[in-house]
Amino acid sequence: MKILSAFVMILVLAKGCNSSELRKESENISFEYEATTRGNYRKIIAKQDTIFTIKSRKGEAVEKKLSRSDWNSMLDLLAKIDKGNMQNLKAPSEKRFYDGAMIAGLTVIYKQDTYKSNSFDHGNPPEEIKKLVEKIISASDLNKE
């Protein structure tokens, strides 16, 4: 039982270290969420203290201050994701194949590396990145008119 407790404690500390490492590298991290169809375009770019929302291909980027708590939540959610496996995540639905949903994707830029997800239906991301995508969208002005 002591061995199991020690193992669990090591796992918890390792996850905490990953999250705190991300916070130290915060200025070197950005998130990009993009959703598109033939007639629509949406893009969100989140950086350490700013989030940009673009609602059309020729639209202006709307800049908004990103709260520290929203940013830290994004970093905590990122720490739980295997960034190197993002391109292998399977979308839970396929409405984008017949124009039933916008084609969406998430890109994480961390230091010099870029991690991209496979495409998925806007509003229905793979489970592994769902909370992060929802956090990015809720922090933006995407759903506000």
CSV table of N, CA and C in Angstrom, one decimal:
chain,number,residue,atom,x,y,z
A,1,MET,N,0.8,-1.2,0.0
A,1,MET,CA,0.0,0.0,0.0
A,1,MET,C,0.9,1.3,0.0
A,2,LYS,N,2.0,1.2,0.7
A,2,LYS,CA,2.9,2.4,0.8
A,2,LYS,C,3.5,2.6,-0.6
A,3,ILE,N,3.8,1.5,-1.3
A,3,ILE,CA,4.4,1.7,-2.6
A,3,ILE,C,3.4,2.3,-3.6
A,4,LEU,N,2.1,1.9,-3.5
A,4,LEU,CA,1.1,2.5,-4.3
A,4,LEU,C,0.9,3.9,-4.0
A,5,SER,N,0.9,4.3,-2.7
A,5,SER,CA,0.8,5.7,-2.3
A,5,SER,C,1.9,6.5,-2.9
A,6,ALA,N,3.1,6.0,-2.8
A,6,ALA,CA,4.3,6.7,-3.3
A,6,ALA,C,4.2,6.9,-4.8
A,7,PHE,N,3.8,5.9,-5.5
A,7,PHE,CA,3.6,5.9,-6.9
A,7,PHE,C,2.6,7.0,-7.3
A,8,VAL,N,1.5,7.0,-6.7
A,8,VAL,CA,0.5,8.0,-7.0
A,8,VAL,C,1.0,9.4,-6.7
A,9,MET,N,1.7,9.6,-5.6
A,9,MET,CA,2.3,10.9,-5.2
A,9,MET,C,3.3,11.4,-6.3
A,10,ILE,N,4.1,10.4,-6.8
A,10,ILE,CA,5.1,10.8,-7.9
A,10,ILE,C,4.3,11.2,-9.1
A,11,LEU,N,3.3,10.5,-9.5
A,11,LEU,CA,2.5,10.9,-10.7
A,11,LEU,C,1.9,12.3,-10.5
A,12,VAL,N,1.4,12.6,-9.3
A,12,VAL,CA,0.8,13.9,-9.1
A,12,VAL,C,1.8,15.0,-9.2
A,13,LEU,N,3.0,14.8,-8.6
A,13,LEU,CA,4.0,15.7,-8.6
A,13,LEU,C,4.6,15.9,-10.0
A,14,ALA,N,4.6,14.9,-10.8
A,14,ALA,CA,5.1,15.0,-12.2
A,14,ALA,C,4.1,15.8,-13.0
A,15,LYS,N,2.9,15.6,-12.8
A,15,LYS,CA,1.9,16.4,-13.5
A,15,LYS,C,2.0,17.9,-13.1
A,16,GLY,N,2.1,18.1,-11.8
A,16,GLY,CA,2.3,19.5,-11.3
A,16,GLY,C,3.5,20.2,-11.9
A,17,CYS,N,4.6,19.4,-12.0
A,17,CYS,CA,5.8,20.0,-12.6
A,17,CYS,C,5.6,20.4,-14.0
A,18,ASN,N,4.9,19.5,-14.8
A,18,ASN,CA,4.6,19.8,-16.2
A,18,ASN,C,3.8,21.1,-16.3
A,19,SER,N,2.8,21.3,-15.4
A,19,SER,CA,2.0,22.5,-15.5
A,19,SER,C,2.8,23.7,-15.1
A,20,SER,N,3.6,23.6,-14.0
A,20,SER,CA,4.5,24.7,-13.6
A,20,SER,C,5.5,25.1,-14.6
A,21,GLU,N,6.0,24.0,-15.3
A,21,GLU,CA,7.0,24.3,-16.4
A,21,GLU,C,6.3,25.1,-17.5
A,22,LEU,N,5.1,24.7,-17.9
A,22,LEU,CA,4.3,25.5,-18.9
A,22,LEU,C,4.1,26.9,-18.4
A,23,ARG,N,3.9,27.2,-17.2
A,23,ARG,CA,3.7,28.5,-16.7
A,23,ARG,C,4.9,29.3,-16.8
A,24,LYS,N,6.1,28.7,-16.6
A,24,LYS,CA,7.4,29.4,-16.7
A,24,LYS,C,7.6,29.8,-18.2
A,25,GLU,N,7.2,28.9,-19.1
A,25,GLU,CA,7.4,29.1,-20.5
A,25,GLU,C,6.2,29.8,-21.2
A,26,SER,N,5.4,30.4,-20.4
A,26,SER,CA,4.1,31.0,-20.8
A,26,SER,C,4.2,31.9,-22.1
A,27,GLU,N,5.2,32.7,-22.1
A,27,GLU,CA,5.4,33.7,-23.2
A,27,GLU,C,5.7,32.9,-24.5
A,28,ASN,N,6.1,31.7,-24.5
A,28,ASN,CA,6.5,30.9,-25.6
A,28,ASN,C,5.4,29.9,-26.1
A,29,ILE,N,4.1,30.2,-25.6
A,29,ILE,CA,3.0,29.3,-25.9
A,29,ILE,C,1.9,30.1,-26.5
A,30,SER,N,1.3,29.5,-27.6
A,30,SER,CA,0.0,30.1,-28.1
A,30,SER,C,-0.9,29.0,-28.6
A,31,PHE,N,-2.1,29.3,-28.7
A,31,PHE,CA,-3.2,28.4,-29.1
A,31,PHE,C,-3.9,29.0,-30.3
A,32,GLU,N,-4.1,28.2,-31.3
A,32,GLU,CA,-4.9,28.7,-32.5
A,32,GLU,C,-6.0,27.7,-32.7
A,33,TYR,N,-7.2,28.2,-32.7
A,33,TYR,CA,-8.4,27.4,-33.1
A,33,TYR,C,-9.0,28.0,-34.3
A,34,GLU,N,-9.2,27.1,-35.3
A,34,GLU,CA,-9.8,27.6,-36.6
A,34,GLU,C,-10.9,26.7,-37.0
A,35,ALA,N,-12.0,27.3,-37.5
A,35,ALA,CA,-13.1,26.6,-38.0
A,35,ALA,C,-13.6,27.3,-39.3
A,36,THR,N,-13.8,26.4,-40.4
A,36,THR,CA,-14.0,27.0,-41.7
A,36,THR,C,-15.0,26.1,-42.5
A,37,THR,N,-15.7,26.7,-43.4
A,37,THR,CA,-16.5,26.0,-44.4
A,37,THR,C,-16.3,26.9,-45.7
A,38,ARG,N,-17.0,26.6,-46.7
A,38,ARG,CA,-17.0,27.4,-47.9
A,38,ARG,C,-17.4,28.9,-47.7
A,39,GLY,N,-18.4,29.1,-46.8
A,39,GLY,CA,-18.9,30.4,-46.6
A,39,GLY,C,-18.6,31.0,-45.2
A,40,ASN,N,-18.0,30.3,-44.3
A,40,ASN,CA,-17.8,30.8,-43.0
A,40,ASN,C,-16.3,30.6,-42.6
A,41,TYR,N,-15.9,31.5,-41.7
A,41,TYR,CA,-14.5,31.4,-41.2
A,41,TYR,C,-14.5,31.9,-39.8
A,42,ARG,N,-13.9,31.2,-38.9
A,42,ARG,CA,-13.7,31.7,-37.5
A,42,ARG,C,-12.3,31.3,-37.1
A,43,LYS,N,-11.6,32.2,-36.4
A,43,LYS,CA,-10.3,31.9,-35.9
A,43,LYS,C,-10.1,32.6,-34.5
A,44,ILE,N,-9.5,31.9,-33.6
A,44,ILE,CA,-9.1,32.4,-32.3
A,44,ILE,C,-7.6,32.2,-32.1
A,45,ILE,N,-6.9,33.2,-31.6
A,45,ILE,CA,-5.5,33.1,-31.3
A,45,ILE,C,-5.4,33.5,-29.8
A,46,ALA,N,-4.9,32.6,-29.0
A,46,ALA,CA,-4.8,33.0,-27.6
A,46,ALA,C,-3.3,33.0,-27.2
A,47,LYS,N,-2.9,34.1,-26.6
A,47,LYS,CA,-1.5,34.2,-26.1
A,47,LYS,C,-1.6,34.5,-24.6
A,48,GLN,N,-0.5,34.7,-24.0
A,48,GLN,CA,-0.4,34.8,-22.6
A,48,GLN,C,-1.4,35.8,-21.9
A,49,ASP,N,-1.5,37.0,-22.5
A,49,ASP,CA,-2.5,38.0,-21.9
A,49,ASP,C,-3.5,38.6,-22.9
A,50,THR,N,-3.5,38.0,-24.1
A,50,THR,CA,-4.4,38.5,-25.1
A,50,THR,C,-5.0,37.4,-25.9
A,51,ILE,N,-6.3,37.6,-26.3
A,51,ILE,CA,-7.0,36.7,-27.2
A,51,ILE,C,-7.6,37.4,-28.3
A,52,PHE,N,-7.4,36.9,-29.5
A,52,PHE,CA,-7.9,37.6,-30.7
A,52,PHE,C,-9.0,36.7,-31.3
A,53,THR,N,-10.0,37.3,-31.8
A,53,THR,CA,-11.1,36.6,-32.4
A,53,THR,C,-11.4,37.2,-33.8
A,54,ILE,N,-11.4,36.3,-34.8
A,54,ILE,CA,-11.7,36.7,-36.2
A,54,ILE,C,-12.9,36.0,-36.6
A,55,LYS,N,-13.9,36.7,-37.2
A,55,LYS,CA,-15.2,36.0,-37.5
A,55,LYS,C,-15.5,35.9,-39.0
A,56,SER,N,-14.5,36.4,-39.8
A,56,SER,CA,-14.7,36.2,-41.3
A,56,SER,C,-13.3,36.3,-41.9
A,57,ARG,N,-13.2,35.8,-43.1
A,57,ARG,CA,-12.0,35.7,-43.8
A,57,ARG,C,-11.3,37.1,-44.0
A,58,LYS,N,-12.1,38.1,-44.2
A,58,LYS,CA,-11.6,39.4,-44.4
A,58,LYS,C,-11.8,40.3,-43.2
A,59,GLY,N,-12.3,39.7,-42.1
A,59,GLY,CA,-12.6,40.4,-40.9
A,59,GLY,C,-11.4,40.9,-40.1
A,60,GLU,N,-11.7,41.9,-39.3
A,60,GLU,CA,-10.7,42.4,-38.4
A,60,GLU,C,-10.6,41.5,-37.2
A,61,ALA,N,-9.4,41.4,-36.7
A,61,ALA,CA,-9.2,40.7,-35.4
A,61,ALA,C,-9.7,41.5,-34.3
A,62,VAL,N,-10.6,41.0,-33.4
A,62,VAL,CA,-11.0,41.7,-32.2
A,62,VAL,C,-10.1,41.2,-31.1
A,63,GLU,N,-9.4,42.2,-30.5
A,63,GLU,CA,-8.4,41.9,-29.5
A,63,GLU,C,-9.1,42.1,-28.1
A,64,LYS,N,-8.8,41.2,-27.2
A,64,LYS,CA,-9.4,41.3,-25.9
A,64,LYS,C,-8.4,40.8,-24.8
A,65,LYS,N,-8.4,41.4,-23.7
A,65,LYS,CA,-7.4,41.0,-22.6
A,65,LYS,C,-7.9,39.6,-22.2
A,66,LEU,N,-6.9,38.7,-22.0
A,66,LEU,CA,-7.2,37.4,-21.6
A,66,LEU,C,-6.9,37.3,-20.1
A,67,SER,N,-7.8,36.9,-19.3
A,67,SER,CA,-7.6,36.9,-17.8
A,67,SER,C,-6.5,35.9,-17.4
A,68,ARG,N,-5.9,36.2,-16.4
A,68,ARG,CA,-4.8,35.2,-15.9
A,68,ARG,C,-5.4,33.9,-15.6
A,69,SER,N,-6.6,33.9,-15.0
A,69,SER,CA,-7.3,32.6,-14.6
A,69,SER,C,-7.6,31.8,-15.9
A,70,ASP,N,-8.1,32.4,-16.9
A,70,ASP,CA,-8.4,31.7,-18.2
A,70,ASP,C,-7.1,31.1,-18.8
A,71,TRP,N,-6.0,32.0,-18.8
A,71,TRP,CA,-4.8,31.5,-19.3
A,71,TRP,C,-4.2,30.3,-18.5
A,72,ASN,N,-4.2,30.4,-17.2
A,72,ASN,CA,-3.7,29.3,-16.4
A,72,ASN,C,-4.6,28.1,-16.6
A,73,SER,N,-5.9,28.2,-16.8
A,73,SER,CA,-6.7,27.1,-17.0
A,73,SER,C,-6.3,26.4,-18.3
A,74,MET,N,-6.0,27.2,-19.4
A,74,MET,CA,-5.6,26.7,-20.6
A,74,MET,C,-4.3,25.9,-20.5
A,75,LEU,N,-3.3,26.5,-19.7
A,75,LEU,CA,-2.1,25.8,-19.5
A,75,LEU,C,-2.2,24.5,-18.7
A,76,ASP,N,-3.1,24.5,-17.7
A,76,ASP,CA,-3.4,23.3,-16.9
A,76,ASP,C,-4.0,22.2,-17.8
A,77,LEU,N,-4.9,22.6,-18.7
A,77,LEU,CA,-5.5,21.6,-19.6
A,77,LEU,C,-4.5,21.1,-20.7
A,78,LEU,N,-3.6,22.0,-21.1
A,78,LEU,CA,-2.6,21.6,-22.1
A,78,LEU,C,-1.6,20.6,-21.4
A,79,ALA,N,-1.3,20.8,-20.1
A,79,ALA,CA,-0.4,19.8,-19.4
A,79,ALA,C,-1.0,18.4,-19.4
A,80,LYS,N,-2.3,18.3,-19.5
A,80,LYS,CA,-2.9,16.9,-19.5
A,80,LYS,C,-3.0,16.3,-20.9
A,81,ILE,N,-2.5,17.0,-21.9
A,81,ILE,CA,-2.6,16.5,-23.3
A,81,ILE,C,-1.3,16.0,-23.8
A,82,ASP,N,-1.3,14.9,-24.5
A,82,ASP,CA,-0.1,14.4,-25.1
A,82,ASP,C,0.1,15.2,-26.5
A,83,LYS,N,0.8,16.3,-26.4
A,83,LYS,CA,0.9,17.2,-27.6
A,83,LYS,C,1.4,16.4,-28.8
A,84,GLY,N,2.4,15.5,-28.6
A,84,GLY,CA,2.9,14.8,-29.7
A,84,GLY,C,2.0,13.8,-30.4
A,85,ASN,N,0.8,13.5,-29.8
A,85,ASN,CA,-0.2,12.6,-30.3
A,85,ASN,C,-1.4,13.4,-30.9
A,86,MET,N,-1.4,14.7,-30.8
A,86,MET,CA,-2.6,15.4,-31.3
A,86,MET,C,-3.0,15.1,-32.7
A,87,GLN,N,-2.0,14.9,-33.6
A,87,GLN,CA,-2.3,14.6,-35.0
A,87,GLN,C,-3.0,13.2,-35.2
A,88,ASN,N,-2.9,12.4,-34.2
A,88,ASN,CA,-3.5,11.1,-34.3
A,88,ASN,C,-4.9,11.0,-33.6
A,89,LEU,N,-5.4,12.0,-33.0
A,89,LEU,CA,-6.7,12.0,-32.3
A,89,LEU,C,-7.8,11.8,-33.4
A,90,LYS,N,-8.7,10.9,-33.0
A,90,LYS,CA,-9.9,10.6,-33.9
A,90,LYS,C,-11.1,11.5,-33.5
A,91,ALA,N,-11.6,12.1,-34.6
A,91,ALA,CA,-12.8,13.0,-34.4
A,91,ALA,C,-14.0,12.1,-34.0
A,92,PRO,N,-14.9,12.5,-33.1
A,92,PRO,CA,-16.0,11.7,-32.7
A,92,PRO,C,-17.2,11.7,-33.7
A,93,SER,N,-17.1,12.6,-34.7
A,93,SER,CA,-18.2,12.7,-35.7
A,93,SER,C,-17.6,13.2,-37.0
A,94,GLU,N,-18.4,13.1,-38.1
A,94,GLU,CA,-17.9,13.4,-39.4
A,94,GLU,C,-18.9,14.3,-40.2
A,95,LYS,N,-19.6,15.1,-39.5
A,95,LYS,CA,-20.5,16.0,-40.2
A,95,LYS,C,-19.8,17.0,-41.2
A,96,ARG,N,-18.5,17.3,-40.9
A,96,ARG,CA,-17.7,18.2,-41.8
A,96,ARG,C,-17.6,17.6,-43.2
A,97,PHE,N,-17.7,16.3,-43.4
A,97,PHE,CA,-17.5,15.7,-44.7
A,97,PHE,C,-18.6,16.0,-45.6
A,98,TYR,N,-19.8,16.4,-45.1
A,98,TYR,CA,-20.9,16.7,-46.0
A,98,TYR,C,-21.5,18.1,-45.7
A,99,ASP,N,-20.6,19.0,-45.2
A,99,ASP,CA,-21.0,20.4,-44.9
A,99,ASP,C,-22.1,20.5,-43.8
A,100,GLY,N,-22.1,19.5,-42.9
A,100,GLY,CA,-23.0,19.5,-41.8
A,100,GLY,C,-22.4,20.2,-40.6
A,101,ALA,N,-21.1,20.5,-40.7
A,101,ALA,CA,-20.4,21.3,-39.6
A,101,ALA,C,-19.2,21.9,-40.2
A,102,MET,N,-18.8,23.0,-39.6
A,102,MET,CA,-17.5,23.6,-40.0
A,102,MET,C,-16.3,22.7,-39.7
A,103,ILE,N,-15.3,22.7,-40.5
A,103,ILE,CA,-14.1,22.0,-40.3
A,103,ILE,C,-13.2,22.7,-39.3
A,104,ALA,N,-12.9,22.1,-38.2
A,104,ALA,CA,-12.2,22.8,-37.2
A,104,ALA,C,-10.8,22.1,-36.9
A,105,GLY,N,-9.9,22.8,-36.3
A,105,GLY,CA,-8.7,22.3,-35.9
A,105,GLY,C,-8.0,23.1,-34.8
A,106,LEU,N,-7.2,22.5,-34.0
A,106,LEU,CA,-6.5,23.1,-32.9
A,106,LEU,C,-5.0,23.0,-33.2
A,107,THR,N,-4.3,24.2,-33.0
A,107,THR,CA,-2.8,24.2,-33.2
A,107,THR,C,-2.3,24.8,-31.9
A,108,VAL,N,-1.3,24.1,-31.3
A,108,VAL,CA,-0.6,24.6,-30.2
A,108,VAL,C,0.9,24.8,-30.6
A,109,ILE,N,1.3,26.1,-30.3
A,109,ILE,CA,2.7,26.4,-30.6
A,109,ILE,C,3.4,26.6,-29.3
A,110,TYR,N,4.4,25.7,-29.1
A,110,TYR,CA,5.1,25.7,-27.8
A,110,TYR,C,6.6,25.8,-28.1
A,111,LYS,N,7.2,26.8,-27.7
A,111,LYS,CA,8.6,27.2,-28.0
A,111,LYS,C,8.8,27.2,-29.6
A,112,GLN,N,9.6,26.3,-30.1
A,112,GLN,CA,9.8,26.3,-31.6
A,112,GLN,C,9.0,25.2,-32.2
A,113,ASP,N,8.2,24.4,-31.5
A,113,ASP,CA,7.4,23.3,-32.0
A,113,ASP,C,5.9,23.7,-32.2
A,114,THR,N,5.4,23.1,-33.3
A,114,THR,CA,4.0,23.3,-33.6
A,114,THR,C,3.3,21.9,-33.6
A,115,TYR,N,2.2,21.8,-32.8
A,115,TYR,CA,1.4,20.6,-32.7
A,115,TYR,C,0.0,20.9,-33.2
A,116,LYS,N,-0.4,20.1,-34.2
A,116,LYS,CA,-1.7,20.3,-34.9
A,116,LYS,C,-2.6,19.0,-34.7
A,117,SER,N,-3.8,19.3,-34.4
A,117,SER,CA,-4.8,18.2,-34.4
A,117,SER,C,-5.2,17.8,-35.8
A,118,ASN,N,-5.8,16.6,-35.9
A,118,ASN,CA,-6.5,16.3,-37.1
A,118,ASN,C,-7.8,17.2,-37.2
A,119,SER,N,-8.4,17.3,-38.3
A,119,SER,CA,-9.6,18.1,-38.4
A,119,SER,C,-10.7,17.4,-37.6
A,120,PHE,N,-11.7,18.2,-37.2
A,120,PHE,CA,-12.9,17.6,-36.5
A,120,PHE,C,-14.0,18.6,-36.7
A,121,ASP,N,-15.2,18.2,-36.3
A,121,ASP,CA,-16.4,19.0,-36.5
A,121,ASP,C,-16.4,20.2,-35.4
A,122,HIS,N,-16.6,21.4,-35.9
A,122,HIS,CA,-16.7,22.5,-34.9
A,122,HIS,C,-17.8,22.2,-33.9
A,123,GLY,N,-17.5,22.3,-32.7
A,123,GLY,CA,-18.5,22.0,-31.6
A,123,GLY,C,-18.4,20.6,-31.1
A,124,ASN,N,-17.6,19.7,-31.8
A,124,ASN,CA,-17.5,18.3,-31.3
A,124,ASN,C,-16.0,17.9,-31.5
A,125,PRO,N,-15.1,18.4,-30.7
A,125,PRO,CA,-13.7,18.0,-30.8
A,125,PRO,C,-13.4,16.6,-30.2
A,126,PRO,N,-12.3,16.0,-30.5
A,126,PRO,CA,-11.9,14.8,-29.8
A,126,PRO,C,-11.9,14.9,-28.3
A,127,GLU,N,-12.3,13.9,-27.6
A,127,GLU,CA,-12.4,14.0,-26.1
A,127,GLU,C,-11.1,14.5,-25.4
A,128,GLU,N,-10.0,14.1,-26.0
A,128,GLU,CA,-8.7,14.4,-25.4
A,128,GLU,C,-8.4,15.9,-25.3
A,129,ILE,N,-9.0,16.7,-26.3
A,129,ILE,CA,-8.7,18.1,-26.3
A,129,ILE,C,-10.0,18.9,-26.1
A,130,LYS,N,-11.1,18.3,-25.8
A,130,LYS,CA,-12.4,18.9,-25.7
A,130,LYS,C,-12.4,20.1,-24.7
A,131,LYS,N,-11.9,19.8,-23.5
A,131,LYS,CA,-12.0,20.8,-22.5
A,131,LYS,C,-11.1,22.1,-22.9
A,132,LEU,N,-10.0,21.8,-23.5
A,132,LEU,CA,-9.1,22.9,-23.9
A,132,LEU,C,-9.8,23.7,-25.0
A,133,VAL,N,-10.3,23.1,-26.0
A,133,VAL,CA,-11.0,23.8,-27.1
A,133,VAL,C,-12.2,24.6,-26.5
A,134,GLU,N,-13.0,24.0,-25.6
A,134,GLU,CA,-14.1,24.7,-25.0
A,134,GLU,C,-13.6,25.9,-24.2
A,135,LYS,N,-12.5,25.8,-23.5
A,135,LYS,CA,-12.0,26.9,-22.8
A,135,LYS,C,-11.5,28.0,-23.7
A,136,ILE,N,-10.9,27.7,-24.8
A,136,ILE,CA,-10.4,28.7,-25.7
A,136,ILE,C,-11.6,29.5,-26.3
A,137,ILE,N,-12.6,28.7,-26.7
A,137,ILE,CA,-13.8,29.3,-27.3
A,137,ILE,C,-14.5,30.2,-26.3
A,138,SER,N,-14.7,29.7,-25.1
A,138,SER,CA,-15.4,30.5,-24.0
A,138,SER,C,-14.7,31.8,-23.6
A,139,ALA,N,-13.4,31.7,-23.7
A,139,ALA,CA,-12.6,32.9,-23.3
A,139,ALA,C,-12.6,34.0,-24.4
A,140,SER,N,-13.0,33.6,-25.7
A,140,SER,CA,-13.0,34.5,-26.8
A,140,SER,C,-14.3,35.2,-27.0
A,141,ASP,N,-14.4,36.0,-28.0
A,141,ASP,CA,-15.7,36.6,-28.4
A,141,ASP,C,-16.4,35.8,-29.5
A,142,LEU,N,-16.0,34.6,-29.8
A,142,LEU,CA,-16.5,33.9,-30.9
A,142,LEU,C,-18.0,33.7,-30.9
A,143,ASN,N,-18.6,33.4,-29.7
A,143,ASN,CA,-20.0,33.2,-29.6
A,143,ASN,C,-20.8,34.4,-29.2
A,144,LYS,N,-20.1,35.6,-29.2
A,144,LYS,CA,-20.8,36.8,-28.9
A,144,LYS,C,-21.0,37.6,-30.2
A,145,GLU,N,-22.1,38.1,-30.3
A,145,GLU,CA,-22.4,38.9,-31.6
A,145,GLU,C,-22.4,40.4,-31.3
